[in-house]
PDB file of C-alpha atoms and ligand atoms in Angstrom:
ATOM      1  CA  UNK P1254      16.865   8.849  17.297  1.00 88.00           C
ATOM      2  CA  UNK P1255      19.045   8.545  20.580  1.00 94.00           C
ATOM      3  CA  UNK P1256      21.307   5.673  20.970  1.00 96.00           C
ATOM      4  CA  UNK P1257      20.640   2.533  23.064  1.00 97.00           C
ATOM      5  CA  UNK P1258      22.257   4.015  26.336  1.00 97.00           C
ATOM      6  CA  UNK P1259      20.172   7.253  25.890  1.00 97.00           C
ATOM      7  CA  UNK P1260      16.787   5.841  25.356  1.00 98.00           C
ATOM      8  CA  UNK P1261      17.837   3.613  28.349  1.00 97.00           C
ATOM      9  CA  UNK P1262      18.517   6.789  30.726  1.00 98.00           C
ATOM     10  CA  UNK P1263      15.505   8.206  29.634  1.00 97.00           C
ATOM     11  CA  UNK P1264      13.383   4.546  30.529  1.00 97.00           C
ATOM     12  CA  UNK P1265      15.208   3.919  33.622  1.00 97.00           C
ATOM     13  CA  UNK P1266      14.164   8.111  34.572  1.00 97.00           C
ATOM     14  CA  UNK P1267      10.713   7.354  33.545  1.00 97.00           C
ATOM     15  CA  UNK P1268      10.255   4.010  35.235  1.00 97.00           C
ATOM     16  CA  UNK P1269      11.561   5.071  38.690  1.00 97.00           C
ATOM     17  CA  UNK P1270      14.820   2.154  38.064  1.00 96.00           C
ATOM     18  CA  UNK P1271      16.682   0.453  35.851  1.00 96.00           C
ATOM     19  CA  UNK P1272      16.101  -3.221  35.350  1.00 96.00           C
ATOM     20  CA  UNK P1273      16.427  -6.137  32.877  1.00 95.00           C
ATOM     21  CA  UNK P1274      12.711  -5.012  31.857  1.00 96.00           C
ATOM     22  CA  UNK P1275      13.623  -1.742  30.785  1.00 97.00           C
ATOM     23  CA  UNK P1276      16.450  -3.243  28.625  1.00 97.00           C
ATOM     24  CA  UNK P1277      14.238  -5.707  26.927  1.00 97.00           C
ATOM     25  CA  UNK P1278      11.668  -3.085  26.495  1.00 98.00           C
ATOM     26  CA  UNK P1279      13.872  -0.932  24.766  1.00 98.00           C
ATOM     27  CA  UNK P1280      14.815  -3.516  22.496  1.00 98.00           C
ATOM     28  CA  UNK P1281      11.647  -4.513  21.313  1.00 98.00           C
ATOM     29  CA  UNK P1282      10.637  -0.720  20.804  1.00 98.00           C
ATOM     30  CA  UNK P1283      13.712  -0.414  18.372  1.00 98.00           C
ATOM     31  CA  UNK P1284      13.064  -3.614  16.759  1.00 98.00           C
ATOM     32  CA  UNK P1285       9.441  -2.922  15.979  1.00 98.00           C
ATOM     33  CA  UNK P1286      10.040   0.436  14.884  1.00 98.00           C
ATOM     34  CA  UNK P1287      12.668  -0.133  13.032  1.00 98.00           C
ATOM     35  CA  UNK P1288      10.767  -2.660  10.868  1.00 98.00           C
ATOM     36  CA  UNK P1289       8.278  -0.216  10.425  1.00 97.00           C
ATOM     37  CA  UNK P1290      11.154   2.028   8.968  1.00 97.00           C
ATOM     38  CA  UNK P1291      10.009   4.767  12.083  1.00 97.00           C
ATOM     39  CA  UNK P1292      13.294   6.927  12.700  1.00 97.00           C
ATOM     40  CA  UNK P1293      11.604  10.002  14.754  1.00 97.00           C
ATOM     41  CA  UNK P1294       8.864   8.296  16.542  1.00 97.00           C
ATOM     42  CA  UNK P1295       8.529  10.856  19.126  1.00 96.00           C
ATOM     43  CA  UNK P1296       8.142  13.764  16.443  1.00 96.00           C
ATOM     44  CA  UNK P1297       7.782  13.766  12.683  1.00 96.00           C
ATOM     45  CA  UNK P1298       6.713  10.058  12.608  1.00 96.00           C
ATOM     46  CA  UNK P1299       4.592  10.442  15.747  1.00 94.00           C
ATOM     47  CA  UNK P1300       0.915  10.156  13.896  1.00 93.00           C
ATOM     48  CA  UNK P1301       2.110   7.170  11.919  1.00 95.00           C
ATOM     49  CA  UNK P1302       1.667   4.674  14.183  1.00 97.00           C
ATOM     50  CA  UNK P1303       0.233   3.102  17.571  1.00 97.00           C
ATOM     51  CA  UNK P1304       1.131   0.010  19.890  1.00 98.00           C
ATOM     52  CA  UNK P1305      -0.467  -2.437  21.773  1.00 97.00           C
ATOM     53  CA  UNK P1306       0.971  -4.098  24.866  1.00 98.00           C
ATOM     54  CA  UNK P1307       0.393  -7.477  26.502  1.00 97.00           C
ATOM     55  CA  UNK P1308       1.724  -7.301  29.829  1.00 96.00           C
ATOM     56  CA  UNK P1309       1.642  -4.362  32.893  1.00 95.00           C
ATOM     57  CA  UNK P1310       5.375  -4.949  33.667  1.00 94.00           C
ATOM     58  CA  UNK P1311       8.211  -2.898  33.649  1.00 96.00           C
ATOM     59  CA  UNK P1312       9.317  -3.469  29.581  1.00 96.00           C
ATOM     60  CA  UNK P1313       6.341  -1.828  29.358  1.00 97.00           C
ATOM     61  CA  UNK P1314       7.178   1.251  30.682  1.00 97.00           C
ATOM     62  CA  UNK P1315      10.324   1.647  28.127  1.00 98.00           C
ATOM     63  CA  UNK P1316       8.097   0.524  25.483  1.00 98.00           C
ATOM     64  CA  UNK P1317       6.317   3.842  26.103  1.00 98.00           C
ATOM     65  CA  UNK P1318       9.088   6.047  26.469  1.00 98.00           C
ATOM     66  CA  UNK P1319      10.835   4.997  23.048  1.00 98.00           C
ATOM     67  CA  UNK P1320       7.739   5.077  21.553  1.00 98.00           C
ATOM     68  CA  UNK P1321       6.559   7.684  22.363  1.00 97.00           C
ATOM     69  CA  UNK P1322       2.964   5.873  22.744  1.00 97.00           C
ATOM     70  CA  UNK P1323       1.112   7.018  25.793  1.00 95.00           C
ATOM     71  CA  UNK P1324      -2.134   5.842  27.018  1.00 93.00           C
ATOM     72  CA  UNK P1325      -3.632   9.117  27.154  1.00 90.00           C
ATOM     73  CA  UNK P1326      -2.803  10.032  23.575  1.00 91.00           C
ATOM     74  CA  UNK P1327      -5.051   6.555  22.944  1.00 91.00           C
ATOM     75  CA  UNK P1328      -1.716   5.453  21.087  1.00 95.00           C
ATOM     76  CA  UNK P1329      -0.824   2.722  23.761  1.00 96.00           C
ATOM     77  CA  UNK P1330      -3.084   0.092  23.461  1.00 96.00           C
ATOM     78  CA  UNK P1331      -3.356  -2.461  26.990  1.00 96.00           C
ATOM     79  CA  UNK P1332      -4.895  -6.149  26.219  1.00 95.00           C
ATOM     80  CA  UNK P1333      -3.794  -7.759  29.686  1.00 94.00           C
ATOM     81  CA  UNK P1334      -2.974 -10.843  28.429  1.00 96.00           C
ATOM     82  CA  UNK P1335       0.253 -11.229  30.718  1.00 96.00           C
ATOM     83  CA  UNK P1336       2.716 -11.791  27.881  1.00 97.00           C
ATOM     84  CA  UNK P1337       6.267  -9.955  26.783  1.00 97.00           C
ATOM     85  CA  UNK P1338       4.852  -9.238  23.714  1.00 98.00           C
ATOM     86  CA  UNK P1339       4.514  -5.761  21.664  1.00 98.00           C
ATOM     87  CA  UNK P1340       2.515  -4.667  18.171  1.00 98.00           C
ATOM     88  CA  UNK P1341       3.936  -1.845  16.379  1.00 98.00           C
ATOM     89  CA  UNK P1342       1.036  -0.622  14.011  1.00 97.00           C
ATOM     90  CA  UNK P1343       0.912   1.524  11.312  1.00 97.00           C
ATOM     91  CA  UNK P1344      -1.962   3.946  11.068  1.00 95.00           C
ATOM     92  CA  UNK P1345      -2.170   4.062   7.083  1.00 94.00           C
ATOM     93  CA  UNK P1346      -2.440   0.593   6.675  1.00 95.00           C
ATOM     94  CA  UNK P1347      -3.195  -1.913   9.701  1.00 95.00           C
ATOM     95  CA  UNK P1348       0.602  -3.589   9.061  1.00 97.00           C
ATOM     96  CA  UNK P1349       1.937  -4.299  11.980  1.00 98.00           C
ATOM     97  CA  UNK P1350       4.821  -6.394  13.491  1.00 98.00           C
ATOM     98  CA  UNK P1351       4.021  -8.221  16.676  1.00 98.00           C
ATOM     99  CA  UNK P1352       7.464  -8.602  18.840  1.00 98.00           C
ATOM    100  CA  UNK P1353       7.372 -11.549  21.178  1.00 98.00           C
ATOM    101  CA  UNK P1354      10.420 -12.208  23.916  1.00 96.00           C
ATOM    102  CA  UNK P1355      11.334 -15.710  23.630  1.00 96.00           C
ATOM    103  CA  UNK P1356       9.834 -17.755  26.594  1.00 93.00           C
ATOM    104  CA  UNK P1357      13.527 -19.547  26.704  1.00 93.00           C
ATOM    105  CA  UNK P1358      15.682 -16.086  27.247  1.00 91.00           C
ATOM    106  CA  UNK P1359      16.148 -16.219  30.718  1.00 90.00           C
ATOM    107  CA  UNK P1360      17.447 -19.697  30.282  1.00 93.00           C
ATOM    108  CA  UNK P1361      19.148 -18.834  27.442  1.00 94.00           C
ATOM    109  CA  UNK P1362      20.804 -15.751  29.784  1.00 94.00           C
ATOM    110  CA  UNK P1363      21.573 -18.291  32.718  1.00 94.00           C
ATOM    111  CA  UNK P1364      23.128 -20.423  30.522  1.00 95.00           C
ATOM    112  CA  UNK P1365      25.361 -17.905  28.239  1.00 95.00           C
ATOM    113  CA  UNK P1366      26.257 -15.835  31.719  1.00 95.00           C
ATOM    114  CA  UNK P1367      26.781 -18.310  34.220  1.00 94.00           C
ATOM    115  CA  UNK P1368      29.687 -16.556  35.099  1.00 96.00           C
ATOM    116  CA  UNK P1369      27.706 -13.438  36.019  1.00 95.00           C
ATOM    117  CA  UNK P1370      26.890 -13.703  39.937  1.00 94.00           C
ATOM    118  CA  UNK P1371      23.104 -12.824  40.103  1.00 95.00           C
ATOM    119  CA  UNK P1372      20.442 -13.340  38.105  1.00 94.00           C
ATOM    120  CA  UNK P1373      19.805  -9.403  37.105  1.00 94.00           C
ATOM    121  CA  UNK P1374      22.989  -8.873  36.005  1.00 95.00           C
ATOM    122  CA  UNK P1375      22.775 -12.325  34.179  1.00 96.00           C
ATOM    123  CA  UNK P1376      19.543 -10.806  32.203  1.00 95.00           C
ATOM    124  CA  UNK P1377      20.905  -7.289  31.773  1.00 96.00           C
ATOM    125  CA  UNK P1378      23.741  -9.025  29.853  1.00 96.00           C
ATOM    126  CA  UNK P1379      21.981 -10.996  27.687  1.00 96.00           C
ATOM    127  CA  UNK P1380      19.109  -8.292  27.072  1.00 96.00           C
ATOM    128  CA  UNK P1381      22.002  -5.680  26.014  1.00 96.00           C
ATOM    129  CA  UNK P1382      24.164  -8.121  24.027  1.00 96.00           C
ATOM    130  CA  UNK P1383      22.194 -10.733  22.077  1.00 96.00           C
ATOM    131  CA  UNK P1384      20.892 -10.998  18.726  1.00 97.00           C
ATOM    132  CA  UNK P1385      17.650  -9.614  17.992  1.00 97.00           C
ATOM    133  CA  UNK P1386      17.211 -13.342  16.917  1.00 96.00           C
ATOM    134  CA  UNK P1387      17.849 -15.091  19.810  1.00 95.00           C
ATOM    135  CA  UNK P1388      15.560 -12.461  22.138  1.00 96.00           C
ATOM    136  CA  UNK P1389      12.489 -12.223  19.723  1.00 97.00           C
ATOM    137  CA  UNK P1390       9.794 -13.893  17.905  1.00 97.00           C
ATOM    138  CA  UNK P1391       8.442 -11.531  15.037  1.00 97.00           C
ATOM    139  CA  UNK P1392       5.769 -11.902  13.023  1.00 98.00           C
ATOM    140  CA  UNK P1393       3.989  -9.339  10.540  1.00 98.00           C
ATOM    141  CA  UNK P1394       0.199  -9.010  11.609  1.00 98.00           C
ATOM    142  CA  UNK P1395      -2.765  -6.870  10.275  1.00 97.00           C
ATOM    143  CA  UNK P1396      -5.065  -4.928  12.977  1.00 96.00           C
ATOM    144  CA  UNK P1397      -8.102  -3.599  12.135  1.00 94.00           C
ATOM    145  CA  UNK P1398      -7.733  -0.345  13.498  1.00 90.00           C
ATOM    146  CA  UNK P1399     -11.256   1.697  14.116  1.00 84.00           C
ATOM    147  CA  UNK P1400     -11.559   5.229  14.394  1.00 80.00           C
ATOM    148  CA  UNK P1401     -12.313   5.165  17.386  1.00 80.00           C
ATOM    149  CA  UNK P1402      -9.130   3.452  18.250  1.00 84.00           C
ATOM    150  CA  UNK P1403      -6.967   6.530  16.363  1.00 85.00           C
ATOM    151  CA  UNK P1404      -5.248   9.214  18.099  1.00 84.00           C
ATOM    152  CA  UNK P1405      -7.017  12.261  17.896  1.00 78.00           C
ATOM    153  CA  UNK P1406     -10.324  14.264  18.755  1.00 75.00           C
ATOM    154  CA  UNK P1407     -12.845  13.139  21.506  1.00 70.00           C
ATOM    155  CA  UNK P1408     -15.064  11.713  18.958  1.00 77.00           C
ATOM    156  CA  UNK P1409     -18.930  11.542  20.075  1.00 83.00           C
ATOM    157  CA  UNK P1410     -20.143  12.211  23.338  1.00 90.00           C
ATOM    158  CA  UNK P1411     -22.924  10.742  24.671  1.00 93.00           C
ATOM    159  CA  UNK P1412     -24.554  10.117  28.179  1.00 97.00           C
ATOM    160  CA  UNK P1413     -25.558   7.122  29.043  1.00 97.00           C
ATOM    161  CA  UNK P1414     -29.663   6.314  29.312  1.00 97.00           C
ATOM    162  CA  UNK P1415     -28.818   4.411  32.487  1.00 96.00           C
ATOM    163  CA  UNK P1416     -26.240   5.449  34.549  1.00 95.00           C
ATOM    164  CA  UNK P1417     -25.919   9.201  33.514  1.00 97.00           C
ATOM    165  CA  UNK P1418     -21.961   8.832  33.094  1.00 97.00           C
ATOM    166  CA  UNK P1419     -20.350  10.558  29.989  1.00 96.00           C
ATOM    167  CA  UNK P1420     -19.103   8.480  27.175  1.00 94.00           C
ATOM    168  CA  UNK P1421     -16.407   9.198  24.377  1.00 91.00           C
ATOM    169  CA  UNK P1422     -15.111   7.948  21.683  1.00 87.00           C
ATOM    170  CA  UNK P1423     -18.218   5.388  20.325  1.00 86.00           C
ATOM    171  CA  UNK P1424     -17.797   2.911  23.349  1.00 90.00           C
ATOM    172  CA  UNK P1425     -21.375   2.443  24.098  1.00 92.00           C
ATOM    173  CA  UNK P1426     -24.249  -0.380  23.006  1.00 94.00           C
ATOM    174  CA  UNK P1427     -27.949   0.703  21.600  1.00 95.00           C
ATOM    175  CA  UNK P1428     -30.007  -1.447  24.680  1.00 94.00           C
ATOM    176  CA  UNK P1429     -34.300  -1.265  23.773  1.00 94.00           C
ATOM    177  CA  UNK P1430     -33.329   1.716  21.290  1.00 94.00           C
ATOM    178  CA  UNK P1431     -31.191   3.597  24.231  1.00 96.00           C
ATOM    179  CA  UNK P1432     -27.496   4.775  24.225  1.00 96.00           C
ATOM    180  CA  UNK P1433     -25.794   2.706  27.392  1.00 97.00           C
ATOM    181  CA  UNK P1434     -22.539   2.841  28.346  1.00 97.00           C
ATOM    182  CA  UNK P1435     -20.566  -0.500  28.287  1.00 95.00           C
ATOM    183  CA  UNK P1436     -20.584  -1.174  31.530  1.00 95.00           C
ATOM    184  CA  UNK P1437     -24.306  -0.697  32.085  1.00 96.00           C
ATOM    185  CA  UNK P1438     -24.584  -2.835  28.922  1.00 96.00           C
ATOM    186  CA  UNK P1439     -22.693  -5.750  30.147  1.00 95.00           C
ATOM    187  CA  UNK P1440     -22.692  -5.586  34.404  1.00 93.00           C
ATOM    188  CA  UNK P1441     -20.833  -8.782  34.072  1.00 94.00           C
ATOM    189  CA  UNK P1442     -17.759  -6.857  32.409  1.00 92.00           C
ATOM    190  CA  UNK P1443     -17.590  -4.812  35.437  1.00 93.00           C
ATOM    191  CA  UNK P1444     -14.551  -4.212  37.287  1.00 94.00           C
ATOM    192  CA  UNK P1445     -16.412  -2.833  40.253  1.00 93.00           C
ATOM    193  CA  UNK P1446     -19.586  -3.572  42.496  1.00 89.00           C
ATOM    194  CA  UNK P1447     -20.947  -0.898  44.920  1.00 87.00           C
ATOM    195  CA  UNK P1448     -20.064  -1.805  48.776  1.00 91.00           C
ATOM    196  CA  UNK P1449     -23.054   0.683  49.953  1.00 85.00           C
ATOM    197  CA  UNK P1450     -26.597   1.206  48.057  1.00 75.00           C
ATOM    198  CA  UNK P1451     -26.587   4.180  45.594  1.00 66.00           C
ATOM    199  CA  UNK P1452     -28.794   6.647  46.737  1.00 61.00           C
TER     200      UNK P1452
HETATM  201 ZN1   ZN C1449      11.553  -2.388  36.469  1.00 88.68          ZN
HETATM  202 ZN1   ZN C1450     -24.184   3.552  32.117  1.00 88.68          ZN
END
């Protein structure tokens, strides 16, 4: 695999800047696949494993690029649950290792790099020089990973008895013995309401 600096070229390219987000996300990418024992993510290993993110911010994006985990290769899993926090799972068995950024490591930066003048380059510091240890939580988890949540084909195809919208990959409910899409299945789950009438 590239070395820290490259894989941080290649996030800061991909992201549009670099930040202290891109070196954290970096970090936790290594760590996770390193525990995993994933040395070519991007090509021999690239089947053996997926990720879920917690958060839409910028770690994210380097998460993605050292991974190698893309949302439209359904390997980058989104649960927006607003925290820095990363699962690396592998396919073949569920094992995963959930990477958490301390909640104290911008403190901890602050405090360690008071001599630094701003706060960025007070968190760059700290995200490119500390212990594993003092930036991360880990914990081994299992995932039940379905099918349907695997890299890989389309899966079945179905269109919706309400709305008439095409469905992949299994996401739809069996309403009064019909196939419905998930979001005529649950309205409430909606992320959207028409501003004019459908015609
Ligand atoms: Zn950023
Ligand atoms: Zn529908």
């Amino acid at each position: 695999m590239e070395s820290f600096d490259e894989l941080l070229r290649l996030a800061e390219a991909a992201h549009g800047h670099l930040c202290a987000g891109q070196i954290l996300g970096v970090r936790m990418a290594l760590l996770g696949l390193n525990r995993l024992g994933i040395t070519d993510p991007r090509g021999a290993d690239r089947k053996r494993f997926v990720t879920s993110v917690e958060i839409d911010r910028c770690a994210t994006d380097a998460i993605s690029v050292v991974t190698g985990c893309r949302l439209g290769k359904r390997a980058l899993k989104f649960r927006d649950w607003g925290k820095m926090a990363a699962t690396f799972v592998e396919v073949a068995t569920g094992r995963g290792i959930r990477v958490v950024a301390h909640e104290d490591s911008r403190a901890l930066a602050d405090d360690l790099y008071r001599h630094l003048e701003t706060k960025r380059e007070r968190q760059m510091n700290a995200y490119r020089e500390l212990p594993d240890a003092q930036l991360f939580r880990e914990q081994w988890v299992r995932v039940a990973l379905e099918p349907a949540d695997l890299p890989g084909g389309p899966g079945e195809r179905i269109k919706c008895a309400r709305c008439g919208e095409g469905v992949n990959f299994g996401r739809f409910a069996f309403i009064d013995g019909e196939q419905v899409c998930l979001s005529c299945a649950s309205p409430e789950s909606r992320y959207w309401e028409p501003i004019a009438p459908e015609n």
